[in-house]
Amino acid sequence: ISHTPLLICFLRFLTHLSPSFLSLPFSPSDSGMSCDPGEATKLLYDLLYTEPIKIVLMPGCSGVSTLVAEAARMWNLIVLSYGSSSPALSNRQRFPTFFRTHPSATLHNPTRVQLFQKWKWTRIATIQQTTEVFTSTLDDLEQRVKEAGIEISVRQSFLTDPAVAVKNLKRQDARIIVGLFYETEARKVFCEVFKEKLYGKKYVWFLIGWYADNWFKIKDPAINCTVENMTEAVEGHVTTEIVMLNPETVRGVSNMTSQEFIAALMSRLGGKNPEETGGFQEAPLAYDAVWALALALNKTVAPLKAKGRRLEDFNYNNHDITSEIYRALNTSSFEGVSGQVVFDAQGSRMAMTLIEQLQGGSYKKIGYYDSSQKNLSWFGNDVWIGKMDYIQNSQPYLNNMTAVGCMMALAAVFPLGIDGHHVHRSQFPVVCQFRLWLLGLGFSLAYGSMFTKIWWVHTLFTKKDEKKEKKKQHLEPWKLYATVGVLLAIDFLSLMIWQIVDPLHITVEKFTKEAPKEDLDVLIQPLLEHCSSEKMNTWLGVVYGYKGLLLLLGIFLAYETKSVSTEKINDHRAVGMAIYNVAVLCLITAPVTMILSSQQDASFAFASLAIVFSAYITLVVLFVPKSRCL
């Protein structure tokens, strides 16, 4: 075993391979230091033309593996890599004898697509470093998202300086961004992200998970951002990472658990910091690569013996022995310290994907995805970004206005039940005004905020196709708040004018005198106190007419937008249901209470129940799904 950019291993002994034999020094991998294909080429030819004859080549990173695996066929050599992730290596025509215990980088993509679908994202953006491994990965992602009905709206790339690419992401309003670059370039990217303010609740970044845990805290002379700047910019990003260490406590073929393997490895490192040790993460993959090779070589003994041959008979012109080793590796299946070791038809390792998120400056495991079973499993606390994004896209400030409006309307039930028995006659006009203002402003806040959502969804997403894309980009929150403000101002001004010009006062309705059965000398005069004004019917006609038109328009807009799907206001269907409920109850209650105005108990019961039901149904429809999410 040679500690070079090209690991070359000649296994002469077929059986009784001890674990100490399998302890490897680690050469560079895709997630570690850079590789030198030129040096690898020199070493390859030096080793091939010096004794002893080699039987298997074990390169580390993709650049070296690409060179070695393409040349290996000329010498009938099997190539087995532990650190190569390039999708290009999954080409059996170009690399006919290549295997790897490190999965292809494209294994991240099914996980990403699954997450996009789970969170109902239909448009994403990408930014990549222009290297073969990332270009191939992005090509695969583009094909997968297209099949899933997801659009890549922005695609940016850079060679060394990501400044222009990041500015373009900001300019084109990218929100869900997949980043494909090495760790050193990641620091450059997020320094620019900080400068452009392309982070926070409005943005979701997906990165590769094999960076060091403290990658954004490492001092880098290539950037001019502080650790605090970087920490702020990277907070909340999601990573996908191939599971390289078996999460289960099981003893595999080596009779070691993954935890025991790490303990033994740390002992061999002699106190070195794992984060500063190149290839540390791939150690289980390298260990299992040698076990896969050892088991495969053992498996060839019987077939070769039946043909009257031995592994020791191998030479660079012997295709039969190579075919037996290939067949043995291709059918490998064993439990290693990195998990179940199985190769697909292209010689790539099949594995699970770990999903993590940076929360509070440290990575938290939030789930696993098994692409072979298409199974996405979450940890108990679910994913922070999904919750926050779901709530954020429902326009939480409008939700708060709806809740406040419902509370004001519910509060109006109490003054509706107050009469001269509870307050002095001189204070009754104040109660009358209080009823009017609570109901008026409560309706404007609760219904107005819901109407605003439906109005803007209809305005932006039911236009002609050529205008649709342009308008989708410009739904600014201030426009929503301004719309509610206009509705609230109309009500405020109308109520103020009513109060100044024709204020409410107490009026008494007299009924026919009644004689009690017990005493014929006494007559009872039934009186009913009303809140009224001189031109009460005119004012009610104006208010009911305006509110009625607003309710009917809300029903129409809710019906028109019922089939619209948008991330900008993601709860508009629930808002539509709430509008139906409020409109029906209001359109029934208003005329009925006018008819029952002389029957105080029935009038109060009908009005108060209508307010209670419409308010609580609205709160349930809008807030229960969000509460369940949280």
XYZ file of C-alpha atoms in Angstrom:
630
model
C 0.000 0.000 0.000
C 1.536 3.258 -1.113
C 0.681 6.674 0.342
C 0.503 8.546 -2.973
C -2.221 10.259 -5.014
C -2.561 6.867 -6.689
C -3.050 4.046 -4.177
C -1.704 0.834 -5.683
C -2.317 -2.363 -3.788
C -0.941 -5.749 -4.746
C -2.716 -8.496 -2.805
C -0.657 -11.678 -3.040
C -2.226 -13.624 -0.214
C -5.685 -14.906 -0.884
C -6.810 -15.883 2.616
C -6.263 -15.092 6.284
C -6.168 -11.318 5.744
C -6.009 -9.720 9.188
C -7.581 -6.330 10.045
C -4.109 -4.894 10.644
C -3.343 -5.537 6.992
C -6.353 -3.441 6.068
C -5.339 -0.308 7.994
C -4.737 2.271 5.280
C -3.003 5.623 5.114
C -5.351 7.893 3.184
C -4.574 9.545 -0.101
C -6.559 12.547 -1.302
C -10.207 12.144 -2.164
C -12.840 14.404 -3.728
C -13.645 15.878 -0.314
C -10.054 16.212 0.812
C -6.957 17.787 -0.736
C -6.607 18.419 -4.451
C -5.267 15.574 -6.641
C -2.546 15.629 -9.258
C -3.410 13.520 -12.345
C 0.023 14.255 -13.826
C 1.865 12.770 -10.863
C -0.598 9.885 -10.859
C 0.216 9.149 -14.511
C 3.928 8.997 -13.759
C 3.377 6.721 -10.763
C 1.018 4.498 -12.733
C 3.557 3.737 -15.425
C 6.420 3.422 -12.947
C 4.484 0.859 -10.926
C 3.191 -1.068 -13.935
C 6.666 -1.516 -15.377
C 8.377 -2.528 -12.147
C 8.053 -5.837 -10.322
C 5.954 -7.344 -8.873
C 2.993 -7.553 -11.250
C 0.036 -5.562 -9.947
C -3.430 -7.061 -9.858
C -5.664 -4.228 -8.614
C -5.342 -0.424 -8.707
C -6.865 1.628 -5.862
C -6.940 5.368 -6.697
C -8.426 8.024 -4.434
C -10.043 11.046 -6.078
C -12.086 11.385 -9.273
C -9.420 13.111 -11.360
C -6.923 10.308 -10.764
C -9.593 7.575 -11.014
C -10.730 8.875 -14.392
C -7.195 8.631 -15.773
C -6.385 5.269 -14.175
C -9.717 3.557 -14.872
C -9.639 4.531 -18.546
C -6.110 3.191 -18.970
C -6.618 0.054 -16.837
C -8.364 -1.914 -19.576
C -5.115 -1.962 -21.547
C -3.519 -4.074 -18.796
C -6.663 -6.057 -17.818
C -6.615 -4.443 -14.382
C -9.495 -3.998 -11.952
C -9.773 -0.486 -10.445
C -11.377 -0.031 -7.026
C -11.683 3.501 -5.576
C -12.798 4.657 -2.137
C -12.977 8.423 -2.693
C -14.209 9.100 -6.256
C -17.635 10.688 -6.645
C -17.648 11.936 -10.244
C -20.820 10.872 -12.127
C -18.716 10.451 -15.268
C -17.156 7.329 -13.733
C -20.534 5.556 -13.968
C -19.877 4.841 -17.631
C -19.294 1.142 -18.245
C -18.227 1.677 -21.870
C -15.499 4.124 -20.890
C -14.502 2.492 -17.574
C -15.300 -1.229 -17.974
C -13.394 -2.488 -14.897
C -14.095 0.331 -12.444
C -15.733 -0.070 -8.999
C -16.001 2.350 -6.085
C -17.129 2.159 -2.483
C -17.798 5.909 -2.590
C -21.217 6.517 -4.186
C -21.602 8.756 -7.213
C -22.271 12.443 -6.552
C -25.568 12.017 -8.405
C -26.845 10.056 -5.401
C -27.478 13.452 -3.764
C -29.929 14.430 -6.490
C -32.833 12.046 -5.717
C -32.686 13.361 -2.145
C -32.750 16.978 -3.290
C -35.685 16.344 -5.629
C -37.549 14.539 -2.852
C -37.076 17.550 -0.553
C -38.201 19.992 -3.268
C -41.374 17.976 -3.742
C -41.974 17.622 0.005
C -41.832 21.399 0.461
C -43.774 22.037 -2.802
C -41.028 24.081 -4.458
C -41.429 24.332 -8.226
C -38.575 26.704 -9.143
C -34.934 26.402 -8.064
C -31.594 27.979 -8.945
C -28.092 26.524 -9.151
C -24.544 27.805 -8.836
C -21.576 25.534 -9.584
C -17.825 25.521 -9.815
C -16.849 24.643 -13.377
C -15.290 21.232 -12.827
C -16.299 17.974 -14.454
C -17.703 16.381 -11.303
C -20.071 19.286 -10.584
C -21.075 19.771 -14.207
C -22.031 16.091 -14.480
C -23.904 16.242 -11.186
C -25.843 19.305 -12.306
C -26.733 17.728 -15.653
C -28.182 14.772 -13.775
C -30.081 17.089 -11.391
C -31.519 19.042 -14.316
C -32.890 15.856 -15.845
C -34.391 14.681 -12.539
C -36.100 17.983 -11.675
C -37.518 18.199 -15.187
C -39.112 14.781 -14.738
C -40.528 15.973 -11.398
C -42.052 19.102 -12.964
C -39.568 21.456 -11.278
C -37.926 24.310 -13.180
C -34.309 25.458 -12.894
C -34.928 29.161 -13.447
C -31.353 30.364 -12.878
C -28.131 28.469 -13.633
C -24.850 30.175 -12.728
C -21.248 28.925 -12.856
C -17.800 30.262 -12.003
C -14.180 29.160 -12.278
C -12.386 30.895 -9.407
C -14.302 34.068 -8.489
C -18.014 33.609 -7.673
C -18.809 37.334 -7.210
C -20.565 37.839 -10.562
C -22.463 34.547 -10.276
C -23.790 35.447 -6.809
C -24.819 38.928 -8.012
C -26.751 37.296 -10.857
C -28.569 35.029 -8.402
C -29.646 38.110 -6.443
C -30.591 40.016 -9.599
C -32.792 37.170 -10.842
C -34.503 36.733 -7.458
C -33.261 33.180 -6.786
C -34.685 31.775 -3.545
C -34.063 27.997 -3.519
C -30.390 27.591 -4.450
C -28.329 24.420 -4.968
C -24.593 25.044 -4.607
C -22.009 22.661 -6.070
C -18.397 23.566 -5.278
C -15.416 22.500 -3.201
C -14.908 23.712 0.362
C -12.402 26.472 -0.477
C -14.759 27.902 -3.088
C -17.680 27.559 -0.648
C -16.015 30.148 1.591
C -15.664 32.506 -1.368
C -19.299 31.988 -2.362
C -20.703 32.683 1.090
C -18.534 35.715 1.587
C -20.230 37.112 -1.529
C -23.591 35.835 -0.260
C -23.077 37.899 2.885
C -22.228 41.005 0.871
C -25.305 40.588 -1.352
C -27.575 39.690 1.631
C -28.620 36.515 -0.184
C -29.420 34.673 3.046
C -32.050 34.570 5.785
C -35.633 33.321 5.911
C -36.299 34.216 2.270
C -33.552 31.906 0.969
C -32.724 28.206 1.216
C -29.245 26.960 0.284
C -28.492 23.298 -0.468
C -24.815 22.372 -0.155
C -22.649 19.263 -0.243
C -22.329 17.627 3.155
C -18.728 16.461 3.078
C -17.188 19.778 4.094
C -15.514 19.951 7.508
C -18.009 20.908 10.221
C -16.174 24.190 10.852
C -15.489 24.995 7.191
C -17.042 28.468 7.410
C -14.958 29.375 10.488
C -11.568 28.580 8.949
C -9.479 31.690 8.293
C -8.984 32.048 4.562
C -6.782 34.776 3.030
C -8.776 34.456 -0.199
C -11.837 36.153 1.381
C -12.353 39.445 3.188
C -15.230 38.381 5.473
C -15.014 37.800 9.210
C -15.982 34.565 10.936
C -19.074 36.374 12.249
C -20.029 37.389 8.704
C -19.642 33.827 7.454
C -21.540 32.342 10.391
C -24.439 34.693 9.731
C -24.518 33.933 6.004
C -24.462 30.119 6.252
C -27.054 29.765 9.040
C -29.954 27.506 8.069
C -28.482 25.891 4.967
C -29.325 22.246 4.233
C -26.734 19.625 3.302
C -27.000 16.192 1.766
C -24.242 13.726 2.481
C -23.649 10.118 1.622
C -23.786 7.949 4.735
C -20.141 6.908 5.131
C -20.367 5.442 8.618
C -22.918 2.811 9.558
C -25.404 4.469 11.974
C -26.378 1.051 13.363
C -24.421 -0.768 16.070
C -23.842 -4.012 14.185
C -20.765 -6.173 13.714
C -20.005 -6.650 10.079
C -17.565 -8.787 8.149
C -14.604 -7.262 10.003
C -16.149 -8.158 13.393
C -16.078 -4.466 14.308
C -18.868 -1.972 14.806
C -18.556 1.435 13.163
C -17.938 2.999 16.581
C -15.097 0.556 17.308
C -13.603 1.322 13.914
C -13.557 5.062 14.610
C -12.005 4.445 18.037
C -9.255 2.328 16.444
C -8.704 4.960 13.755
C -8.424 7.757 16.321
C -5.854 5.668 18.179
C -3.818 5.284 14.982
C -4.003 9.068 14.388
C -2.260 9.619 17.704
C -4.291 12.617 18.819
C -4.455 14.435 15.473
C -7.535 16.573 14.852
C -9.869 14.616 12.515
C -11.055 17.889 10.942
C -7.495 18.594 9.856
C -6.808 15.070 8.619
C -7.345 14.651 4.886
C -9.587 11.748 3.962
C -10.856 11.165 7.505
C -14.488 10.968 6.424
C -13.678 8.409 3.714
C -11.781 6.127 6.122
C -14.719 3.677 6.480
C -15.075 3.587 2.676
C -11.361 2.825 2.241
C -11.512 0.130 4.911
C -14.525 -1.499 3.270
C -12.899 -1.193 -0.163
C -10.043 -3.459 0.948
C -12.503 -5.876 2.541
C -14.537 -5.928 -0.688
C -11.365 -6.714 -2.619
C -10.212 -9.381 -0.177
C -13.604 -11.125 -0.199
C -13.787 -10.907 -3.992
C -10.320 -12.429 -4.391
C -11.271 -15.255 -2.032
C -14.401 -15.819 -4.101
C -12.305 -16.358 -7.245
C -10.290 -19.250 -5.778
C -12.805 -21.995 -6.521
C -13.747 -20.892 -10.082
C -10.094 -20.446 -11.043
C -9.131 -23.787 -9.530
C -11.819 -25.469 -11.608
C -10.099 -24.035 -14.670
C -6.703 -25.128 -13.458
C -5.558 -21.617 -12.654
C -4.524 -19.489 -9.682
C -4.422 -15.761 -8.960
C -0.644 -16.004 -8.942
C -0.889 -16.827 -12.670
C -2.180 -13.333 -13.429
C -0.378 -11.206 -16.007
C -1.376 -8.116 -17.936
C -2.530 -10.183 -20.922
C -4.760 -12.512 -18.905
C -8.397 -11.505 -19.423
C -9.942 -14.612 -17.820
C -8.618 -13.918 -14.310
C -9.721 -10.287 -14.610
C -13.230 -11.446 -15.563
C -13.420 -13.670 -12.452
C -12.347 -10.790 -10.173
C -14.859 -8.516 -11.914
C -17.655 -11.040 -11.439
C -16.774 -11.505 -7.770
C -16.729 -7.751 -7.074
C -19.927 -7.192 -9.027
C -21.794 -9.632 -6.764
C -20.342 -8.254 -3.514
C -22.771 -7.876 -0.638
C -21.610 -7.592 2.952
C -22.000 -5.460 6.060
C -19.083 -3.062 6.419
C -18.233 -0.284 8.830
C -19.730 2.150 6.289
C -22.952 0.148 5.979
C -24.150 -2.425 3.468
C -21.648 -2.694 0.619
C -23.400 -3.371 -2.701
C -22.466 -2.166 -6.207
C -24.911 -1.165 -8.937
C -24.611 -2.072 -12.625
C -22.157 0.795 -13.181
C -19.896 -0.329 -10.328
C -20.983 2.488 -7.998
C -21.793 1.990 -4.336
C -25.461 2.182 -3.355
C -25.999 3.976 -0.045
C -28.359 6.103 2.009
C -28.185 9.889 2.137
C -28.003 11.878 5.362
C -29.805 15.240 5.478
C -28.460 17.850 7.883
C -29.096 21.514 8.597
C -26.913 24.177 10.171
C -28.862 25.346 13.207
C -27.279 27.756 15.651
C -23.819 27.292 14.161
C -23.748 23.482 14.305
C -25.062 20.749 12.038
C -28.177 18.850 13.155
C -29.277 15.575 11.602
C -32.831 15.969 10.341
C -33.401 12.882 8.205
C -32.293 10.079 5.903
C -33.268 9.233 2.346
C -32.985 5.743 0.894
C -33.041 6.190 -2.886
C -33.374 2.462 -3.558
C -36.575 2.302 -1.462
C -37.571 5.941 -2.171
C -38.102 6.347 1.540
C -37.654 9.718 3.292
C -37.477 9.384 7.080
C -37.331 12.326 9.493
C -36.015 12.700 12.982
C -38.473 13.726 15.702
C -37.890 17.472 15.493
C -38.551 17.631 11.717
C -36.880 20.263 9.591
C -36.664 23.859 10.683
C -36.460 25.335 7.235
C -39.587 23.534 6.027
C -41.582 24.879 8.961
C -40.247 28.397 8.712
C -40.644 28.514 4.939
C -44.212 27.192 5.149
C -45.162 29.815 7.732
C -43.270 32.603 5.965
C -44.969 31.940 2.625
C -48.415 32.209 4.218
C -47.739 35.923 4.925
C -47.663 35.762 8.752
C -48.338 39.481 9.261
C -51.635 39.157 7.399
C -52.411 36.089 9.505
C -51.790 38.171 12.617
C -54.196 40.837 11.331
C -56.834 38.161 10.762
C -56.387 36.882 14.312
C -56.626 40.410 15.804
C -59.729 41.147 13.739
C -61.398 37.932 14.912
C -60.615 38.824 18.527
C -62.125 42.294 18.080
C -65.271 40.805 16.559
C -65.546 38.287 19.405
C -65.086 41.111 21.916
C -68.075 42.903 20.331
C -70.372 40.125 21.557
C -70.164 41.518 25.111
C -71.389 45.089 24.411
C -74.092 43.620 22.148
C -75.612 42.069 25.274
C -75.419 45.184 27.432
C -78.603 47.236 28.087
C -79.872 49.790 30.581
C -79.831 47.260 33.399
C -76.020 47.067 33.223
C -74.958 50.664 32.548
C -76.368 54.073 33.333
C -78.558 55.635 30.682
C -76.025 58.436 30.111
C -73.282 55.878 29.354
C -75.339 53.877 26.887
C -74.270 55.900 23.800
C -70.653 54.995 24.588
C -71.614 51.299 24.532
C -73.360 51.867 21.193
C -70.257 53.425 19.659
C -68.098 50.693 21.130
C -70.201 48.009 19.419
C -70.004 49.807 16.100
C -66.225 50.352 16.153
C -65.371 46.837 17.364
C -67.507 45.179 14.708
C -66.479 47.576 11.923
C -62.730 47.526 12.488
C -62.739 43.833 13.463
C -64.396 42.985 10.151
C -61.947 45.188 8.233
C -58.927 43.523 9.817
C -60.142 39.914 9.727
C -61.957 39.863 6.398
C -59.789 42.575 4.837
C -56.536 40.643 5.368
C -58.090 37.487 3.862
C -59.582 39.452 0.964
C -56.141 40.969 0.314
C -54.540 37.527 -0.079
C -57.211 36.370 -2.533
C -57.091 39.679 -4.419
C -53.352 39.495 -5.001
C -53.369 35.795 -5.883
C -56.042 36.565 -8.483
C -54.191 39.647 -9.721
C -50.831 37.910 -10.142
C -51.704 34.374 -11.131
C -54.792 34.522 -13.316
C -53.333 36.899 -15.896
C -52.186 36.075 -19.403
C -49.163 33.820 -19.699
C -46.900 36.518 -21.097
C -47.488 38.696 -18.023
C -47.521 35.943 -15.475
C -43.802 35.372 -15.108
C -43.054 39.064 -14.822
C -45.680 39.608 -12.160
C -44.692 36.557 -10.128
C -41.392 38.187 -9.361
C -42.857 41.356 -7.858
C -45.203 40.430 -5.017
C -43.854 42.800 -2.396
C -45.190 42.525 1.201
C -45.806 46.284 1.387
C -48.422 45.943 -1.352
C -50.347 43.465 0.770
C -50.183 45.681 3.842
C -51.164 48.724 1.770
C -54.277 46.927 0.503
C -55.372 46.071 4.036
C -54.578 49.645 5.045
C -56.865 51.019 2.311
C -59.770 48.796 3.415
C -59.164 49.731 7.043
C -58.963 53.442 6.188
C -62.287 53.307 4.305
C -64.008 51.801 7.337
C -62.287 54.159 9.754
C -63.284 57.258 7.786
C -66.881 56.108 7.257
C -67.296 55.320 10.965
C -65.710 58.630 11.947
C -68.012 60.569 9.619
C -71.027 58.654 10.922
C -70.039 59.364 14.528
C -69.482 63.076 13.899
C -72.414 63.806 11.568
C -75.081 61.552 13.055
C -73.868 59.972 16.323
C -75.534 56.940 17.793
C -77.743 57.511 20.791
C -80.242 55.575 22.849
C -83.794 55.274 21.493
C -86.654 53.565 23.246
C -89.196 51.446 21.417
C -92.527 51.277 23.239
C -94.766 48.247 22.985
C -98.449 47.791 23.820
C -99.238 48.087 27.506
C -99.890 44.783 29.190
C -102.052 44.068 32.223
C -100.672 41.476 34.619
C -102.955 38.616 35.563
C -102.443 39.132 39.282
C -103.281 42.852 39.592
C -105.873 44.496 37.349
C -105.050 48.015 38.618
C -101.501 47.998 37.180
C -100.426 48.198 33.523
C -96.915 47.248 32.347
C -95.274 49.307 29.586
C -92.644 47.082 27.771
C -89.723 49.184 26.569
C -86.788 48.157 24.355
C -83.627 50.220 24.169
C -81.925 50.548 20.775
C -78.700 52.081 19.509
C -79.893 54.353 16.733
C -79.347 57.651 14.935
C -81.493 60.072 12.937
C -80.684 58.499 9.558
C -79.950 55.008 10.769
C -81.365 53.232 7.720
C -79.279 55.368 5.348
C -76.035 54.643 7.196
C -76.824 50.914 7.455
C -77.647 50.852 3.742
C -74.262 52.361 2.869
C -72.315 50.059 5.208
C -74.243 46.901 4.266
C -74.002 47.746 0.580
C -70.214 48.258 0.711
C -69.584 45.204 2.900
C -71.977 43.084 0.843
C -70.202 43.920 -2.412
C -66.866 43.146 -0.734
C -68.206 39.761 0.424
C -69.552 38.881 -3.023
C -66.307 39.937 -4.676
C -64.392 37.789 -2.154
C -66.522 34.748 -3.039
C -65.901 35.347 -6.741
C -62.123 35.708 -6.288
C -61.969 32.627 -4.034
C -63.755 30.615 -6.733
C -61.491 31.973 -9.476
C -58.287 31.092 -7.602
C -59.274 27.679 -6.228
C -57.098 25.861 -8.785
C -54.111 28.242 -8.571
C -50.900 26.846 -7.076
C -48.352 29.347 -5.770
C -45.588 29.526 -3.157
C -46.036 33.268 -2.636
C -49.287 32.894 -0.648
C -49.473 29.180 0.041
C -52.656 29.146 2.177
C -54.985 30.919 -0.269
C -57.238 27.851 -0.576
C -57.798 27.845 3.192
C -58.448 31.598 2.991
C -61.019 30.913 0.278
C -62.836 28.452 2.559
C -62.828 31.024 5.370
C -64.219 33.681 3.006
C -67.087 31.382 1.962
C -67.908 30.835 5.626
C -67.787 34.526 6.586
C -69.723 35.656 3.514
C -72.565 33.174 3.973
C -72.972 33.923 7.676
C -72.817 37.700 7.174
C -75.223 37.739 4.227
C -77.731 35.745 6.282
C -77.218 37.455 9.630
C -77.534 41.104 8.502
C -81.136 40.945 7.160
C -82.303 38.485 9.836
C -81.154 40.707 12.717
C -82.951 43.679 11.130
C -86.148 41.633 10.967
C -85.704 40.449 14.571
C -84.723 43.894 15.895
C -87.804 44.055 18.123
C -87.092 40.615 19.658
C -84.046 41.373 21.728
C -83.231 37.827 22.889
C -83.545 36.267 19.427
C -81.665 39.154 17.806
C -78.783 38.957 20.276
C -78.562 35.146 20.066
C -78.549 35.143 16.274
C -75.975 37.951 15.921
C -73.621 36.694 18.637
C -73.679 33.082 17.398
C -72.960 34.249 13.846
C -69.966 36.268 15.084
C -68.644 33.411 17.221
C -69.017 30.785 14.505
C -67.507 32.887 11.708
C -64.562 33.966 13.894
C -63.730 30.520 15.228
C -64.172 28.719 11.909
C -61.836 31.290 10.326
C -59.216 30.783 13.045
C -59.464 26.991 12.807
C -59.213 26.886 9.008
C -56.235 29.247 8.882
C -54.238 28.382 11.992
C -54.742 24.672 12.778
C -52.644 23.531 9.758
C -49.866 25.939 10.790
C -50.033 24.779 14.401
C -49.750 21.163 13.266
C -46.713 22.087 11.180
C -45.023 23.744 14.157
